[in-house]
GROMACS .gro file of C-alpha atoms in nm:
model
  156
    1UNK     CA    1   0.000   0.000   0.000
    2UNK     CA    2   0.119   0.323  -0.080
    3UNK     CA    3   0.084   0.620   0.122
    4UNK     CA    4  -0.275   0.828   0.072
    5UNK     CA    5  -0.219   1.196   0.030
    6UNK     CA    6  -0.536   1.382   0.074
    7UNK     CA    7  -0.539   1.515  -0.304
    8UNK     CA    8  -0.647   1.861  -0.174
    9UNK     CA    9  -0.362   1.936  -0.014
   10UNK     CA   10  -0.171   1.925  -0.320
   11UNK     CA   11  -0.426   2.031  -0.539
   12UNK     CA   12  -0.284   2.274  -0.810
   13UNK     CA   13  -0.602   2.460  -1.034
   14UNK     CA   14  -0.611   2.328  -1.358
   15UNK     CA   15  -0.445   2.455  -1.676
   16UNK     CA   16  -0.750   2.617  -1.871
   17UNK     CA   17  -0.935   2.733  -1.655
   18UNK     CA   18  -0.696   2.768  -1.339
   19UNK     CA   19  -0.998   2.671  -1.129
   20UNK     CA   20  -0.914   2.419  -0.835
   21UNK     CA   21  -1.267   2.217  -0.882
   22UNK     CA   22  -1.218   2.119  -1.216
   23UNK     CA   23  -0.893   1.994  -1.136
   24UNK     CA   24  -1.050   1.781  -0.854
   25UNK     CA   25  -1.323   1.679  -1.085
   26UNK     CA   26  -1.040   1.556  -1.367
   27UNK     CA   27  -0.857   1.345  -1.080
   28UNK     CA   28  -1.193   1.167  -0.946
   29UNK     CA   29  -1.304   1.148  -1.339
   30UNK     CA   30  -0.924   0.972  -1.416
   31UNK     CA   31  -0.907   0.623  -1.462
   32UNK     CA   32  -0.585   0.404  -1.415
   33UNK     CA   33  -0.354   0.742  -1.403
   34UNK     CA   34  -0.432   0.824  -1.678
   35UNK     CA   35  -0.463   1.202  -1.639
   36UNK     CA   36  -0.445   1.287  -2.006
   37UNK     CA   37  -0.719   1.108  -2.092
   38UNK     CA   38  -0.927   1.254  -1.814
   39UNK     CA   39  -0.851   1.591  -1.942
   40UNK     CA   40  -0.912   1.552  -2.242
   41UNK     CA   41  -1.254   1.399  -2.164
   42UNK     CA   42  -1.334   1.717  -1.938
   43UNK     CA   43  -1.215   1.979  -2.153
   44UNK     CA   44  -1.419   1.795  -2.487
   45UNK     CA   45  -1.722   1.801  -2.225
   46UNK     CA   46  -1.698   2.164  -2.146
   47UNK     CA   47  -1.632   2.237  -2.516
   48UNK     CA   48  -1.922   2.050  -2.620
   49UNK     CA   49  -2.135   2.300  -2.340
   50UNK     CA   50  -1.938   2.569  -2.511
   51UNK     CA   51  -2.090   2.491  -2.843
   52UNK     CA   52  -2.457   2.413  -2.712
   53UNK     CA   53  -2.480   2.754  -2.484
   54UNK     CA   54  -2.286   2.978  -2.640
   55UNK     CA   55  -2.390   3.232  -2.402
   56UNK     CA   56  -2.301   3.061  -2.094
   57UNK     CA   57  -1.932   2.974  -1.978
   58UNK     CA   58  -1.877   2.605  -1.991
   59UNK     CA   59  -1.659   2.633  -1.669
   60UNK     CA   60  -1.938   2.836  -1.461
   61UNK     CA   61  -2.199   2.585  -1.571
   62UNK     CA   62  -2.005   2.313  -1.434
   63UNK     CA   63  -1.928   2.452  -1.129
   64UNK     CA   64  -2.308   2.565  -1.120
   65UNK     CA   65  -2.436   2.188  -1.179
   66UNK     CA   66  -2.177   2.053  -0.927
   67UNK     CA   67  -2.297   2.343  -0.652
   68UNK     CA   68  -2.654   2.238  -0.795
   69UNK     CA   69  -2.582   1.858  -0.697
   70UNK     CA   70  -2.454   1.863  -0.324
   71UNK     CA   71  -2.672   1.745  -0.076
   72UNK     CA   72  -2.760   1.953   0.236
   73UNK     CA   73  -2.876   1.657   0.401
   74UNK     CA   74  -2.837   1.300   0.393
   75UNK     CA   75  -2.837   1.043   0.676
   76UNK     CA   76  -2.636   0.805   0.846
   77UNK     CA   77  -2.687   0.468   0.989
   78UNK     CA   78  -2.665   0.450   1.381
   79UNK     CA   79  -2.695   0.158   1.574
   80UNK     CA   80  -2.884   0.244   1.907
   81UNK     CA   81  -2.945  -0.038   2.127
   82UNK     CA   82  -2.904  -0.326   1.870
   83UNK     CA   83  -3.186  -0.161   1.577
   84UNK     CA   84  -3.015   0.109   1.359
   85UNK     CA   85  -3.179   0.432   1.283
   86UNK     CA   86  -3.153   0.607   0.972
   87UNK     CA   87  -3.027   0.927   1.109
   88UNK     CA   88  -3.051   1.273   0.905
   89UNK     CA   89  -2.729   1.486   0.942
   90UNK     CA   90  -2.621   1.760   0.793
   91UNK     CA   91  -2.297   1.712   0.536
   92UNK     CA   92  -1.961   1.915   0.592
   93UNK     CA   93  -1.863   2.086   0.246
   94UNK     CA   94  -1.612   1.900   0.160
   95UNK     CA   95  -1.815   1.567   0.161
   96UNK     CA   96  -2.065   1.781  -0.018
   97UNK     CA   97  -1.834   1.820  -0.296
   98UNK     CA   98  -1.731   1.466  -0.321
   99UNK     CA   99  -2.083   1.324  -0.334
  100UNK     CA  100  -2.162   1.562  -0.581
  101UNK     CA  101  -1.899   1.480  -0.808
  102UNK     CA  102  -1.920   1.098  -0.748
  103UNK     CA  103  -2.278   1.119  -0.858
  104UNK     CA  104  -2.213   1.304  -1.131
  105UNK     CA  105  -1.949   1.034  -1.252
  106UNK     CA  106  -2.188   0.743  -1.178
  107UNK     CA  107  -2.454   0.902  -1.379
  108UNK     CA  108  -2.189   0.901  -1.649
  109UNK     CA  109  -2.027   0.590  -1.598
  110UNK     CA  110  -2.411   0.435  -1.620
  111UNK     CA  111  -2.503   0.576  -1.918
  112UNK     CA  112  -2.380   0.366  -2.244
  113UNK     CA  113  -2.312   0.382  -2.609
  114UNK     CA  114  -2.161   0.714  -2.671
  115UNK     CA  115  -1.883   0.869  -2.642
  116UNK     CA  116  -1.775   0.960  -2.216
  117UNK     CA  117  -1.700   1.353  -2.314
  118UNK     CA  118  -2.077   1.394  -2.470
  119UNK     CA  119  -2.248   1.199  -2.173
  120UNK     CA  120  -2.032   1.460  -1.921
  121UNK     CA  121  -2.143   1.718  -2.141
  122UNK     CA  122  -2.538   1.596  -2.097
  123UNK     CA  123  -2.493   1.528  -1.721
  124UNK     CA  124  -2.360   1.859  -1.657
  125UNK     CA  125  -2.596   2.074  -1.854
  126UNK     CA  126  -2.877   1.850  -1.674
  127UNK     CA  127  -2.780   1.944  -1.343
  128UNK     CA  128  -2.735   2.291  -1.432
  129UNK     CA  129  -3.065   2.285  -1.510
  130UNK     CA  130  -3.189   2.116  -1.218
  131UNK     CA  131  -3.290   1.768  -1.379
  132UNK     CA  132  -3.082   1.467  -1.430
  133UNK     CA  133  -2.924   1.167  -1.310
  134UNK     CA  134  -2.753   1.334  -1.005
  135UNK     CA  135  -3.046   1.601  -0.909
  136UNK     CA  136  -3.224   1.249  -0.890
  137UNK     CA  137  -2.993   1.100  -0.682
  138UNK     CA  138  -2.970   1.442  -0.449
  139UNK     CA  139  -3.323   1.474  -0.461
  140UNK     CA  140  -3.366   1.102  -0.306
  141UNK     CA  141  -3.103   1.184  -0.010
  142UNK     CA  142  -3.298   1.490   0.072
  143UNK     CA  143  -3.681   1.285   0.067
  144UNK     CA  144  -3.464   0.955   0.287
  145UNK     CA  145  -3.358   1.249   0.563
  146UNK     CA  146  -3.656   1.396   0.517
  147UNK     CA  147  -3.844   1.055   0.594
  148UNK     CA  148  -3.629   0.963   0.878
  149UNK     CA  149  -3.682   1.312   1.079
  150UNK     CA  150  -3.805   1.152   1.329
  151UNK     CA  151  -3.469   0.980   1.471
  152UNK     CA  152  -3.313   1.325   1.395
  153UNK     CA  153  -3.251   1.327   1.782
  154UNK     CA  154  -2.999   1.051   1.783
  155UNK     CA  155  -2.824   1.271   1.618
  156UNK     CA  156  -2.498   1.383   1.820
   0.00000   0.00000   0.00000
């Protein structure tokens, strides 16, 4: 095992658009190290945006649908005297972030049959319009916390 750096840390903003989320996005979006790729997949995707909404910059509607994504809420299993609860707690920003971009990913990942840089393109402009895969997905964590109010006081 080699040793985990928290990527963040280290984090340098990425080359286009010199923003630090996009560069975060790229590393989660990379598969087998292979950075290149992953850039090159991003920066088709935001193209692709580019070209569909020419009035709106590509980088400010994916850090729009990523912002549009994160949960507020979601909940936690605790075990209380041997049943566990479904507990609703709020999320710290930084797991905010990471949810949000894992679901967008999944989303992607799920999808088949065309090319990865025009389903990123879809997925983002979805949930930069509020609809989508990953608004799903949020919307679901928010109605589960919602649901499960009632064991909000185990909460601690």
């Amino acid at each position: 095992m080699g040793k985990i750096t928290a990527s963040r840390t280290q984090l340098r903003p990425d080359a286009k658009y010199g923003s630090l989320l996009a560069s975060k996005f790229i590393n989660c979006l990379m598969w087998d190290g292979k950075k290149a790729v992953a850039q090159g997949v991003f920066y088709d995707a935001l193209d692709e945006i580019g070209r569909r909404q020419p009035d709106l910059s590509p980088i400010e509607v994916f850090e729009q649908a990523v912002e549009n994504v994160k949960p507020l809420i979601e909940v936690r299993s605790k075990r209380v005297g041997g049943a566990s609860y479904q507990v609703p707690m709020q999320v710290n920003r930084q797991r905010q972030q990471s949810l949000a971009i894992r679901w967008v990913l999944n989303a992607v990942r799920d999808k088949k049959g065309r090319p990865t840089y025009l389903k990123l393109a879809d997925e983002l402009l979805a949930a930069y319009n509020k609809e989508g895969v990953a608004i799903t997905k949020r919307e679901n964590t928010h109605k589960m916390a919602d649901a499960n109010k009632a064991f909000a006081h185990f909460a601690w």
